[in-house]
Amino acid sequence: MENIDVIVVGAGPVGLMLAGELRLGGVDVAVYDKEPAPSGESRALGFNRRAAESLGQRGVLDRIGAFRWGPMGHFGGVRFDLGMLDEDHSGVLGLSQARTEEALAGWLAELGVPVLRGREVTGLRETADAVVVAYDSPEGPGEGSAAYVVGCDGAGSTVRRLAGIAAPGWTATRGMYTAEITGVALRPRPIGERLPGGSMVVCTPVGEGRFRVVVHDLALPADPDTRTLTFTEVADAWQRLTGESIHGAEPQWLWATGNSAALAEEFRRGRVLLAGDAAHEIPPLAAWGLSAGLQDAANLGWKLAATVKGWAGEGLLDTYEAERRPVGRELIRNARAAGRIYLGEEAMDPVREVMGELLAHKDAAEQVAGIVSGLGIRYELGKGEHPLLGLRMPPGRELTLTDGTVTPVAGLLRTGHGLLITTDPALARLAEGLEDRLDIVTGTWNQAYEPGLDAVLVRPDGYVAWTSPGTTDELTDTLARWFGTAQR
C-alpha cells in the first residue's frame, strides 16, 4: 500500500494549487482524480484579484500567458468604476479554467508532485495515525495511506460524504445552461443581457471563433442534470430568448446547474479536511467559487505542511476552519444577494438604481470591490492599529535589498515560506532558528508608503501577522503562534 504524507482528492485548480503549496512546505503529496484526463472544460472564466495575487506570488500567473484584466467592476450586474479606488481591484477576465489548470499542472510537474488520474475514491478508513483511501482504477481496486486527506472534489464531494460531514444549504430556485461553441458568430454580452421576466443570456468570447453562452431561463428546471443535457435544448432556449439560432454551431462541452448553495458544518474532521466547493458551494457567479477555493488552498497548504513536518504551534491547523469558514459563509450570502439583483425581475429595478447611485461613491465602491476582489478579507491575526494588520500585504510594494536588488514583495514569497522584513538586526535575531520556514529579509522600501513600516511579518499566504510600528503583540509570541519553535 502506498504511504505518503497527504493525499489530495480532486485535480481541479483548488486541488492542484493545494498540492503545490504542500510540496513547497516539504510534504510528500499526491493528487487523486477520478477522471482519466483533464476535461478541458472551463466552468470558470477567470478569477478575482486576490486569487491572481496568490498565483502570482508562487510564479504560476507567469505561466498562464496572455490574459486581460477587467477595469470595470460590477455587483449583480450593477456596474461601478474601479478606477476611483486607491488600489487596483480588477480581476482576470475571459481566461479559461483549462489554461489555469495547465499552468498549475506544469508547476506541479516541476515540483515533482504526481497527479494520479483514473483513481475514483470509494472509501475512507481512519486509523490512529493515518487515513486509508480506497479507490477504483483501470488497474483494479487499490488503497493508499496518508497522514491527512483533503477533499477538493467539488460540490458533490465524495470525501465529504465518506467523512460524514454534513453540508446544509439552500435549495436551487432556478437553473442555467452553459455551452462553449464554435462555428457561429455572436454578439458579445459578457456581463449579461437582462430580458423581460427575469431571464438573461450571456455570451463571452473565449478564443478565436469560440464563445461561451449561458442561458438563465425561468422556464428551465431549478436543478437540471448535466448528464442528460443536449445541445439542442441549449440552442432551443437561446433562440427562445434571443431570436438567434445557434443550432448549427459545434458544441465543445455542455453544463447544466442550479443556484443551490451549501456550507460544510466542518472544514476538518480528524485527519480529513475540505477545500473549495467541497467546503462551500457558492452559486455560479463570476468565478467566485474558484477564487475562494484558491484562497482556501493558499491558507491551508502551509498550515497542513507545518503540522505534518512537526513544527506547527498548538492549534495552527484549526485556524484554517476558523479563518476560511466565515469567508465561505459570507461569500454564499453575497453571491445569493448578487444573484437576486442580477437575475431579479423588473421589480428589482429600483434596487438596481439605488445600488448604482450608492456605488458612485468611493467608500461604498471600495466596500463592494473588496467583496468581489477578495482584497477586503481581514483575518484576526493580532492586536494593533496598523491598517494592514490582518489584510494581505500588497504584493507590488517594492524593496531595495542590501545588495541593491529591487524586488516586489510577491517575488519574495516564491519559496512558500513566511517573510520577516526588517531593518533592525535585533528583530532579525529573534527569528533565528526558523530559517527552514521563514525568510528574513533586510532592506528598505523603495518609496515612502503610508503608513510606514519599519518591520513586517508576512505569513506564507501573504497576510500580515505583525507590524512595527502598529502591533501591540510581541514579535516572539507572534512568531511562535504562526511558525512554531526552532528545531535545533
GROMACS .gro file of C-alpha atoms in nm:
model
  488
    1MET     CA    1   0.000   0.000   0.000
    2GLU     CA    2   0.126   0.347  -0.090
    3ASN     CA    3   0.202   0.557   0.218
    4ILE     CA    4   0.260   0.933   0.191
    5ASP     CA    5   0.203   1.247   0.394
    6VAL     CA    6  -0.106   1.390   0.221
    7ILE     CA    7  -0.349   1.270  -0.044
    8VAL     CA    8  -0.539   1.548  -0.221
    9VAL     CA    9  -0.858   1.427  -0.390
   10GLY     CA   10  -0.952   1.631  -0.696
   11ALA     CA   11  -0.729   1.766  -0.975
   12GLY     CA   12  -0.915   2.087  -1.039
   13PRO     CA   13  -0.747   2.423  -0.974
   14VAL     CA   14  -0.801   2.402  -0.597
   15GLY     CA   15  -0.653   2.055  -0.559
   16LEU     CA   16  -0.358   2.137  -0.783
   17MET     CA   17  -0.289   2.463  -0.600
   18LEU     CA   18  -0.306   2.291  -0.263
   19ALA     CA   19  -0.071   2.015  -0.372
   20GLY     CA   20   0.184   2.273  -0.483
   21GLU     CA   21   0.158   2.460  -0.154
   22LEU     CA   22   0.210   2.137   0.038
   23ARG     CA   23   0.512   2.044  -0.171
   24LEU     CA   24   0.670   2.383  -0.108
   25GLY     CA   25   0.628   2.303   0.261
   26GLY     CA   26   0.834   1.987   0.220
   27VAL     CA   27   0.541   1.744   0.222
   28ASP     CA   28   0.518   1.420   0.025
   29VAL     CA   29   0.186   1.469  -0.156
   30ALA     CA   30  -0.009   1.306  -0.439
   31VAL     CA   31  -0.328   1.408  -0.616
   32TYR     CA   32  -0.602   1.154  -0.695
   33ASP     CA   33  -0.865   1.228  -0.959
   34LYS     CA   34  -1.138   1.002  -1.092
   35GLU     CA   35  -1.118   1.135  -1.447
   36PRO     CA   36  -0.866   0.969  -1.681
   37ALA     CA   37  -0.758   1.305  -1.827
   38PRO     CA   38  -0.828   1.678  -1.783
   39SER     CA   39  -1.177   1.755  -1.912
   40GLY     CA   40  -1.079   2.074  -2.095
   41GLU     CA   41  -1.399   2.231  -1.966
   42SER     CA   42  -1.387   2.586  -1.831
   43ARG     CA   43  -1.675   2.644  -1.597
   44ALA     CA   44  -1.497   2.947  -1.454
   45LEU     CA   45  -1.365   3.221  -1.684
   46GLY     CA   46  -1.101   3.391  -1.472
   47PHE     CA   47  -1.065   3.473  -1.104
   48ASN     CA   48  -1.057   3.772  -0.874
   49ARG     CA   49  -0.767   3.996  -0.782
   50ARG     CA   50  -0.668   3.817  -0.464
   51ALA     CA   51  -0.663   3.477  -0.635
   52ALA     CA   52  -0.443   3.627  -0.907
   53GLU     CA   53  -0.207   3.761  -0.642
   54SER     CA   54  -0.182   3.419  -0.477
   55LEU     CA   55  -0.096   3.257  -0.809
   56GLY     CA   56   0.147   3.540  -0.879
   57GLN     CA   57   0.337   3.508  -0.554
   58ARG     CA   58   0.414   3.145  -0.644
   59GLY     CA   59   0.509   3.229  -1.003
   60VAL     CA   60   0.210   3.045  -1.152
   61LEU     CA   61   0.048   3.354  -1.302
   62ASP     CA   62   0.351   3.400  -1.528
   63ARG     CA   63   0.292   3.052  -1.670
   64ILE     CA   64  -0.059   3.129  -1.794
   65GLY     CA   65   0.045   3.358  -2.076
   66ALA     CA   66  -0.158   3.650  -2.207
   67PHE     CA   67  -0.483   3.741  -2.035
   68ARG     CA   68  -0.678   4.058  -1.967
   69TRP     CA   69  -0.772   4.244  -1.651
   70GLY     CA   70  -1.124   4.378  -1.602
   71PRO     CA   71  -1.117   4.755  -1.532
   72MET     CA   72  -1.492   4.785  -1.463
   73GLY     CA   73  -1.643   4.623  -1.156
   74HIS     CA   74  -1.997   4.506  -1.104
   75PHE     CA   75  -2.204   4.354  -0.828
   76GLY     CA   76  -2.502   4.162  -0.956
   77GLY     CA   77  -2.468   4.342  -1.289
   78VAL     CA   78  -2.467   4.690  -1.130
   79ARG     CA   79  -2.152   4.848  -1.267
   80PHE     CA   80  -1.913   5.077  -1.083
   81ASP     CA   81  -1.580   5.230  -1.171
   82LEU     CA   82  -1.279   5.059  -1.012
   83GLY     CA   83  -1.064   5.346  -1.133
   84MET     CA   84  -1.184   5.570  -0.849
   85LEU     CA   85  -1.021   5.342  -0.589
   86ASP     CA   86  -0.673   5.389  -0.447
   87GLU     CA   87  -0.576   5.028  -0.518
   88ASP     CA   88  -0.632   4.810  -0.824
   89HIS     CA   89  -0.919   4.565  -0.760
   90SER     CA   90  -0.958   4.441  -1.118
   91GLY     CA   91  -0.980   4.068  -1.181
   92VAL     CA   92  -0.874   3.835  -1.460
   93LEU     CA   93  -1.144   3.804  -1.727
   94GLY     CA   94  -1.209   3.566  -2.015
   95LEU     CA   95  -0.942   3.317  -1.907
   96SER     CA   96  -1.043   2.955  -1.946
   97GLN     CA   97  -1.020   2.736  -1.640
   98ALA     CA   98  -0.841   2.481  -1.856
   99ARG     CA   99  -0.548   2.722  -1.904
  100THR     CA  100  -0.528   2.783  -1.531
  101GLU     CA  101  -0.521   2.408  -1.470
  102GLU     CA  102  -0.248   2.364  -1.733
  103ALA     CA  103  -0.032   2.627  -1.562
  104LEU     CA  104  -0.082   2.466  -1.222
  105ALA     CA  105  -0.010   2.120  -1.363
  106GLY     CA  106   0.316   2.245  -1.512
  107TRP     CA  107   0.413   2.390  -1.175
  108LEU     CA  108   0.339   2.058  -1.002
  109ALA     CA  109   0.540   1.866  -1.259
  110GLU     CA  110   0.844   2.079  -1.182
  111LEU     CA  111   0.786   2.030  -0.809
  112GLY     CA  112   0.766   1.654  -0.860
  113VAL     CA  113   0.406   1.609  -0.745
  114PRO     CA  114   0.229   1.311  -0.905
  115VAL     CA  115  -0.125   1.358  -1.035
  116LEU     CA  116  -0.272   1.008  -1.040
  117ARG     CA  117  -0.571   1.003  -1.274
  118GLY     CA  118  -0.839   0.738  -1.308
  119ARG     CA  119  -0.847   0.688  -0.930
  120GLU     CA  120  -1.203   0.717  -0.803
  121VAL     CA  121  -1.220   0.726  -0.424
  122THR     CA  122  -1.464   0.471  -0.283
  123GLY     CA  123  -1.382   0.460   0.086
  124LEU     CA  124  -1.202   0.624   0.379
  125ARG     CA  125  -1.083   0.447   0.690
  126GLU     CA  126  -0.913   0.648   0.962
  127THR     CA  127  -0.659   0.480   1.189
  128ALA     CA  128  -0.471   0.619   1.487
  129ASP     CA  129  -0.214   0.797   1.272
  130ALA     CA  130  -0.335   0.781   0.912
  131VAL     CA  131  -0.626   0.771   0.670
  132VAL     CA  132  -0.657   0.476   0.433
  133VAL     CA  133  -0.813   0.573   0.100
  134ALA     CA  134  -0.976   0.300  -0.108
  135TYR     CA  135  -1.012   0.363  -0.480
  136ASP     CA  136  -1.108   0.205  -0.808
  137SER     CA  137  -0.874   0.245  -1.105
  138PRO     CA  138  -0.825   0.098  -1.453
  139GLU     CA  139  -0.577  -0.145  -1.294
  140GLY     CA  140  -0.839  -0.253  -1.040
  141PRO     CA  141  -0.912  -0.155  -0.680
  142GLY     CA  142  -0.635  -0.028  -0.457
  143GLU     CA  143  -0.557   0.158  -0.138
  144GLY     CA  144  -0.336   0.448  -0.040
  145SER     CA  145  -0.247   0.566   0.308
  146ALA     CA  146  -0.167   0.919   0.420
  147ALA     CA  147  -0.138   1.115   0.740
  148TYR     CA  148  -0.408   1.352   0.606
  149VAL     CA  149  -0.658   1.356   0.321
  150VAL     CA  150  -0.803   1.674   0.171
  151GLY     CA  151  -1.120   1.668  -0.035
  152CYS     CA  152  -1.103   1.917  -0.321
  153ASP     CA  153  -1.354   1.716  -0.520
  154GLY     CA  154  -1.631   1.964  -0.576
  155ALA     CA  155  -1.981   2.037  -0.455
  156GLY     CA  156  -2.087   1.671  -0.456
  157SER     CA  157  -1.771   1.579  -0.265
  158THR     CA  158  -1.720   1.206  -0.215
  159VAL     CA  159  -1.462   1.279   0.055
  160ARG     CA  160  -1.710   1.494   0.248
  161ARG     CA  161  -1.976   1.224   0.228
  162LEU     CA  162  -1.739   0.945   0.333
  163ALA     CA  163  -1.613   1.154   0.624
  164GLY     CA  164  -1.971   1.203   0.742
  165ILE     CA  165  -1.954   1.583   0.727
  166ALA     CA  166  -2.293   1.744   0.671
  167ALA     CA  167  -2.328   2.040   0.434
  168PRO     CA  168  -2.669   2.200   0.486
  169GLY     CA  169  -2.760   2.470   0.241
  170TRP     CA  170  -3.007   2.644   0.018
  171THR     CA  171  -3.213   2.460  -0.242
  172ALA     CA  172  -3.185   2.569  -0.603
  173THR     CA  173  -3.461   2.803  -0.721
  174ARG     CA  174  -3.362   2.832  -1.087
  175GLY     CA  175  -3.137   2.663  -1.340
  176MET     CA  176  -2.894   2.762  -1.612
  177TYR     CA  177  -2.745   2.603  -1.923
  178THR     CA  178  -2.389   2.668  -2.038
  179ALA     CA  179  -2.217   2.569  -2.362
  180GLU     CA  180  -1.891   2.651  -2.534
  181ILE     CA  181  -1.944   2.659  -2.909
  182THR     CA  182  -1.759   2.720  -3.234
  183GLY     CA  183  -1.873   2.772  -3.591
  184VAL     CA  184  -2.102   3.067  -3.528
  185ALA     CA  185  -2.057   3.443  -3.480
  186LEU     CA  186  -2.242   3.605  -3.189
  187ARG     CA  187  -2.273   3.949  -3.036
  188PRO     CA  188  -2.079   3.954  -2.707
  189ARG     CA  189  -2.279   4.005  -2.389
  190PRO     CA  190  -2.003   3.945  -2.131
  191ILE     CA  191  -2.183   4.073  -1.821
  192GLY     CA  192  -2.521   3.954  -1.940
  193GLU     CA  193  -2.825   4.089  -2.118
  194ARG     CA  194  -3.131   4.103  -1.896
  195LEU     CA  195  -3.459   4.007  -2.061
  196PRO     CA  196  -3.817   4.067  -1.954
  197GLY     CA  197  -3.947   3.840  -1.681
  198GLY     CA  198  -3.618   3.767  -1.505
  199SER     CA  199  -3.435   3.575  -1.778
  200MET     CA  200  -3.086   3.654  -1.906
  201VAL     CA  201  -2.836   3.546  -2.171
  202VAL     CA  202  -2.458   3.578  -2.152
  203CYS     CA  203  -2.212   3.549  -2.440
  204THR     CA  204  -1.838   3.569  -2.375
  205PRO     CA  205  -1.567   3.528  -2.643
  206VAL     CA  206  -1.314   3.275  -2.512
  207GLY     CA  207  -1.080   3.242  -2.809
  208GLU     CA  208  -1.065   3.265  -3.184
  209GLY     CA  209  -1.411   3.172  -3.311
  210ARG     CA  210  -1.512   3.027  -2.972
  211PHE     CA  211  -1.790   3.156  -2.746
  212ARG     CA  212  -1.926   3.074  -2.404
  213VAL     CA  213  -2.305   3.106  -2.396
  214VAL     CA  214  -2.512   3.092  -2.079
  215VAL     CA  215  -2.889   3.077  -2.063
  216HIS     CA  216  -3.073   3.185  -1.747
  217ASP     CA  217  -3.430   3.099  -1.835
  218LEU     CA  218  -3.711   3.082  -1.583
  219ALA     CA  219  -3.860   2.801  -1.792
  220LEU     CA  220  -3.564   2.574  -1.706
  221PRO     CA  221  -3.582   2.324  -1.420
  222ALA     CA  222  -3.436   2.458  -1.096
  223ASP     CA  223  -3.174   2.185  -1.070
  224PRO     CA  224  -3.107   2.049  -1.423
  225ASP     CA  225  -2.897   1.740  -1.487
  226THR     CA  226  -2.579   1.782  -1.692
  227ARG     CA  227  -2.578   1.410  -1.776
  228THR     CA  228  -2.898   1.434  -1.980
  229LEU     CA  229  -2.850   1.782  -2.127
  230THR     CA  230  -2.836   1.804  -2.507
  231PHE     CA  231  -2.710   2.090  -2.721
  232THR     CA  232  -3.050   2.107  -2.888
  233GLU     CA  233  -3.200   2.203  -2.552
  234VAL     CA  234  -2.940   2.479  -2.510
  235ALA     CA  235  -2.992   2.607  -2.865
  236ASP     CA  236  -3.371   2.597  -2.830
  237ALA     CA  237  -3.355   2.800  -2.507
  238TRP     CA  238  -3.114   3.052  -2.664
  239GLN     CA  239  -3.341   3.101  -2.965
  240ARG     CA  240  -3.650   3.131  -2.747
  241LEU     CA  241  -3.489   3.419  -2.554
  242THR     CA  242  -3.288   3.596  -2.826
  243GLY     CA  243  -3.448   3.503  -3.156
  244GLU     CA  244  -3.099   3.389  -3.273
  245SER     CA  245  -3.034   3.036  -3.391
  246ILE     CA  246  -2.714   2.864  -3.278
  247HIS     CA  247  -2.837   2.518  -3.378
  248GLY     CA  248  -2.567   2.495  -3.646
  249ALA     CA  249  -2.281   2.557  -3.401
  250GLU     CA  250  -2.036   2.289  -3.287
  251PRO     CA  251  -2.067   2.237  -2.909
  252GLN     CA  252  -1.735   2.173  -2.732
  253TRP     CA  253  -1.890   2.095  -2.397
  254LEU     CA  254  -2.216   2.144  -2.206
  255TRP     CA  255  -2.304   2.211  -1.844
  256ALA     CA  256  -2.631   2.240  -1.656
  257THR     CA  257  -2.660   2.356  -1.297
  258GLY     CA  258  -2.884   2.529  -1.049
  259ASN     CA  259  -2.816   2.808  -0.799
  260SER     CA  260  -2.803   2.590  -0.491
  261ALA     CA  261  -2.556   2.670  -0.213
  262ALA     CA  262  -2.416   2.474   0.079
  263LEU     CA  263  -2.166   2.519   0.361
  264ALA     CA  264  -1.993   2.226   0.528
  265GLU     CA  265  -2.051   2.217   0.903
  266GLU     CA  266  -1.684   2.135   0.949
  267PHE     CA  267  -1.385   2.202   0.726
  268ARG     CA  268  -1.190   1.943   0.924
  269ARG     CA  269  -1.286   1.622   1.093
  270GLY     CA  270  -0.985   1.446   1.238
  271ARG     CA  271  -0.739   1.378   0.958
  272VAL     CA  272  -0.983   1.468   0.680
  273LEU     CA  273  -1.014   1.825   0.553
  274LEU     CA  274  -1.218   2.001   0.284
  275ALA     CA  275  -1.139   2.289   0.049
  276GLY     CA  276  -1.307   2.466  -0.240
  277ASP     CA  277  -1.658   2.367  -0.345
  278ALA     CA  278  -1.638   2.061  -0.120
  279ALA     CA  279  -1.632   2.303   0.174
  280HIS     CA  280  -1.855   2.580   0.040
  281GLU     CA  281  -2.076   2.551  -0.266
  282ILE     CA  282  -2.122   2.906  -0.395
  283PRO     CA  283  -2.390   2.975  -0.659
  284PRO     CA  284  -2.227   3.020  -1.004
  285LEU     CA  285  -2.132   3.386  -1.035
  286ALA     CA  286  -1.819   3.547  -1.186
  287ALA     CA  287  -1.585   3.266  -1.072
  288TRP     CA  288  -1.638   3.345  -0.704
  289GLY     CA  289  -1.620   2.975  -0.617
  290LEU     CA  290  -1.288   2.921  -0.796
  291SER     CA  291  -1.139   3.234  -0.642
  292ALA     CA  292  -1.246   3.129  -0.293
  293GLY     CA  293  -1.113   2.777  -0.346
  294LEU     CA  294  -0.769   2.900  -0.449
  295GLN     CA  295  -0.763   3.108  -0.131
  296ASP     CA  296  -0.857   2.801   0.074
  297ALA     CA  297  -0.557   2.625  -0.075
  298ALA     CA  298  -0.324   2.917   0.000
  299ASN     CA  299  -0.450   2.931   0.359
  300LEU     CA  300  -0.443   2.557   0.428
  301GLY     CA  301  -0.131   2.443   0.246
  302TRP     CA  302   0.140   2.586   0.470
  303LYS     CA  303  -0.054   2.510   0.789
  304LEU     CA  304  -0.103   2.146   0.698
  305ALA     CA  305   0.260   2.119   0.588
  306ALA     CA  306   0.372   2.264   0.923
  307THR     CA  307   0.158   2.007   1.104
  308VAL     CA  308   0.298   1.719   0.900
  309LYS     CA  309   0.656   1.841   0.946
  310GLY     CA  310   0.608   1.876   1.321
  311TRP     CA  311   0.680   2.244   1.375
  312ALA     CA  312   0.323   2.379   1.388
  313GLY     CA  313   0.226   2.564   1.701
  314GLU     CA  314  -0.068   2.440   1.903
  315GLY     CA  315  -0.394   2.491   1.717
  316LEU     CA  316  -0.234   2.616   1.393
  317LEU     CA  317  -0.428   2.372   1.174
  318ASP     CA  318  -0.753   2.468   1.346
  319THR     CA  319  -0.710   2.827   1.227
  320TYR     CA  320  -0.787   2.706   0.873
  321GLU     CA  321  -1.153   2.649   0.953
  322ALA     CA  322  -1.165   2.947   1.190
  323GLU     CA  323  -1.046   3.179   0.912
  324ARG     CA  324  -1.197   3.029   0.599
  325ARG     CA  325  -1.541   2.905   0.706
  326PRO     CA  326  -1.667   3.258   0.789
  327VAL     CA  327  -1.537   3.371   0.448
  328GLY     CA  328  -1.727   3.089   0.280
  329ARG     CA  329  -2.045   3.177   0.468
  330GLU     CA  330  -2.021   3.545   0.372
  331LEU     CA  331  -1.945   3.466   0.008
  332ILE     CA  332  -2.254   3.246  -0.014
  333ARG     CA  333  -2.462   3.528   0.131
  334ASN     CA  334  -2.308   3.782  -0.105
  335ALA     CA  335  -2.347   3.557  -0.408
  336ARG     CA  336  -2.712   3.494  -0.327
  337ALA     CA  337  -2.767   3.869  -0.292
  338ALA     CA  338  -2.584   3.944  -0.616
  339GLY     CA  339  -2.778   3.671  -0.793
  340ARG     CA  340  -3.108   3.819  -0.681
  341ILE     CA  341  -3.006   4.159  -0.818
  342TYR     CA  342  -2.854   4.010  -1.133
  343LEU     CA  343  -3.146   3.787  -1.226
  344GLY     CA  344  -3.438   3.952  -1.050
  345GLU     CA  345  -3.743   4.058  -1.246
  346GLU     CA  346  -3.840   4.417  -1.325
  347ALA     CA  347  -3.946   4.462  -0.962
  348MET     CA  348  -3.573   4.474  -0.874
  349ASP     CA  349  -3.509   4.776  -1.099
  350PRO     CA  350  -3.547   5.031  -0.815
  351VAL     CA  351  -3.295   4.835  -0.609
  352ARG     CA  352  -3.052   4.836  -0.900
  353GLU     CA  353  -3.093   5.211  -0.942
  354VAL     CA  354  -3.029   5.278  -0.573
  355MET     CA  355  -2.723   5.050  -0.577
  356GLY     CA  356  -2.590   5.230  -0.882
  357GLU     CA  357  -2.622   5.564  -0.701
  358LEU     CA  358  -2.450   5.429  -0.391
  359LEU     CA  359  -2.166   5.272  -0.586
  360ALA     CA  360  -2.087   5.606  -0.746
  361HIS     CA  361  -1.942   5.698  -0.402
  362LYS     CA  362  -1.587   5.588  -0.331
  363ASP     CA  363  -1.645   5.440   0.017
  364ALA     CA  364  -1.935   5.223  -0.100
  365ALA     CA  365  -1.747   5.119  -0.412
  366GLU     CA  366  -1.443   5.024  -0.202
  367GLN     CA  367  -1.653   4.807   0.028
  368VAL     CA  368  -1.819   4.621  -0.258
  369ALA     CA  369  -1.495   4.598  -0.457
  370GLY     CA  370  -1.333   4.434  -0.154
  371ILE     CA  371  -1.604   4.166  -0.161
  372VAL     CA  372  -1.569   4.095  -0.531
  373SER     CA  373  -1.189   4.118  -0.548
  374GLY     CA  374  -1.114   3.935  -0.223
  375LEU     CA  375  -0.892   4.222  -0.109
  376GLY     CA  376  -1.135   4.306   0.171
  377ILE     CA  377  -1.069   3.981   0.360
  378ARG     CA  378  -0.920   4.053   0.702
  379TYR     CA  379  -0.823   3.781   0.948
  380GLU     CA  380  -0.791   3.833   1.324
  381LEU     CA  381  -0.414   3.798   1.340
  382GLY     CA  382  -0.319   4.015   1.635
  383LYS     CA  383  -0.377   4.330   1.834
  384GLY     CA  384  -0.274   4.661   1.689
  385GLU     CA  385  -0.360   4.968   1.490
  386HIS     CA  386  -0.174   4.930   1.163
  387PRO     CA  387  -0.429   4.926   0.880
  388LEU     CA  388  -0.252   4.634   0.707
  389LEU     CA  389  -0.270   4.404   1.010
  390GLY     CA  390  -0.478   4.101   0.912
  391LEU     CA  391  -0.501   4.206   0.546
  392ARG     CA  392  -0.287   4.076   0.266
  393MET     CA  393   0.044   4.251   0.211
  394PRO     CA  394   0.018   4.448  -0.116
  395PRO     CA  395   0.238   4.228  -0.336
  396GLY     CA  396   0.356   4.510  -0.559
  397ARG     CA  397   0.532   4.705  -0.282
  398GLU     CA  398   0.899   4.716  -0.369
  399LEU     CA  399   1.208   4.675  -0.156
  400THR     CA  400   1.568   4.764  -0.222
  401LEU     CA  401   1.773   4.485  -0.070
  402THR     CA  402   2.116   4.531   0.088
  403ASP     CA  403   2.285   4.417  -0.235
  404GLY     CA  404   2.098   4.685  -0.432
  405THR     CA  405   1.844   4.448  -0.588
  406VAL     CA  406   1.493   4.588  -0.622
  407THR     CA  407   1.213   4.334  -0.578
  408PRO     CA  408   0.838   4.338  -0.514
  409VAL     CA  409   0.715   4.159  -0.203
  410ALA     CA  410   0.547   3.896  -0.422
  411GLY     CA  411   0.886   3.793  -0.555
  412LEU     CA  412   0.999   3.714  -0.201
  413LEU     CA  413   0.713   3.468  -0.142
  414ARG     CA  414   0.802   3.219  -0.418
  415THR     CA  415   0.953   2.978  -0.163
  416GLY     CA  416   0.625   2.931   0.023
  417HIS     CA  417   0.795   3.045   0.343
  418GLY     CA  418   0.685   3.324   0.573
  419LEU     CA  419   0.862   3.656   0.543
  420LEU     CA  420   1.012   3.889   0.804
  421ILE     CA  421   1.117   4.220   0.650
  422THR     CA  422   1.316   4.442   0.885
  423THR     CA  423   1.597   4.693   0.903
  424ASP     CA  424   1.667   4.605   1.269
  425PRO     CA  425   1.926   4.327   1.325
  426ALA     CA  426   1.790   4.276   1.677
  427LEU     CA  427   1.448   4.185   1.540
  428ALA     CA  428   1.607   3.954   1.287
  429ARG     CA  429   1.786   3.770   1.569
  430LEU     CA  430   1.451   3.691   1.732
  431ALA     CA  431   1.372   3.472   1.432
  432GLU     CA  432   1.697   3.277   1.435
  433GLY     CA  433   1.644   2.904   1.401
  434LEU     CA  434   1.328   2.945   1.193
  435GLU     CA  435   1.505   2.978   0.859
  436ASP     CA  436   1.358   2.650   0.730
  437ARG     CA  437   1.014   2.813   0.730
  438LEU     CA  438   1.074   3.189   0.750
  439ASP     CA  439   1.283   3.406   0.518
  440ILE     CA  440   1.445   3.704   0.691
  441VAL     CA  441   1.497   3.996   0.456
  442THR     CA  442   1.675   4.322   0.527
  443GLY     CA  443   1.618   4.619   0.305
  444THR     CA  444   1.442   4.949   0.265
  445TRP     CA  445   1.113   5.030   0.098
  446ASN     CA  446   1.161   5.165  -0.250
  447GLN     CA  447   0.923   5.451  -0.180
  448ALA     CA  448   0.761   5.609   0.122
  449TYR     CA  449   0.447   5.403   0.164
  450GLU     CA  450   0.187   5.532   0.405
  451PRO     CA  451   0.157   5.436   0.680
  452GLY     CA  452   0.521   5.342   0.704
  453LEU     CA  453   0.665   5.014   0.828
  454ASP     CA  454   0.998   4.953   0.996
  455ALA     CA  455   0.930   4.580   1.008
  456VAL     CA  456   0.654   4.344   0.896
  457LEU     CA  457   0.586   3.973   0.940
  458VAL     CA  458   0.401   3.816   0.647
  459ARG     CA  459   0.255   3.466   0.658
  460PRO     CA  460   0.321   3.228   0.366
  461ASP     CA  461  -0.026   3.305   0.228
  462GLY     CA  462   0.064   3.674   0.208
  463TYR     CA  463  -0.130   3.804   0.511
  464VAL     CA  464   0.024   4.048   0.758
  465ALA     CA  465   0.059   3.896   1.105
  466TRP     CA  466   0.268   4.164   1.279
  467THR     CA  467   0.396   4.515   1.213
  468SER     CA  468   0.633   4.765   1.368
  469PRO     CA  469   0.505   5.016   1.444
  470GLY     CA  470   0.139   4.935   1.490
  471THR     CA  471   0.114   4.596   1.664
  472THR     CA  472   0.099   4.558   2.043
  473ASP     CA  473   0.176   4.183   2.044
  474GLU     CA  474   0.537   4.080   2.100
  475LEU     CA  475   0.713   3.954   1.790
  476THR     CA  476   0.835   3.643   1.974
  477ASP     CA  477   0.476   3.547   2.061
  478THR     CA  478   0.359   3.605   1.704
  479LEU     CA  479   0.647   3.402   1.563
  480ALA     CA  480   0.563   3.112   1.796
  481ARG     CA  481   0.194   3.129   1.701
  482TRP     CA  482   0.248   3.106   1.326
  483PHE     CA  483   0.594   2.949   1.290
  484GLY     CA  484   0.637   2.733   1.600
  485THR     CA  485   0.966   2.691   1.778
  486ALA     CA  486   1.306   2.639   1.625
  487GLN     CA  487   1.410   2.279   1.566
  488ARG     CA  488   1.772   2.258   1.661
   0.00000   0.00000   0.00000
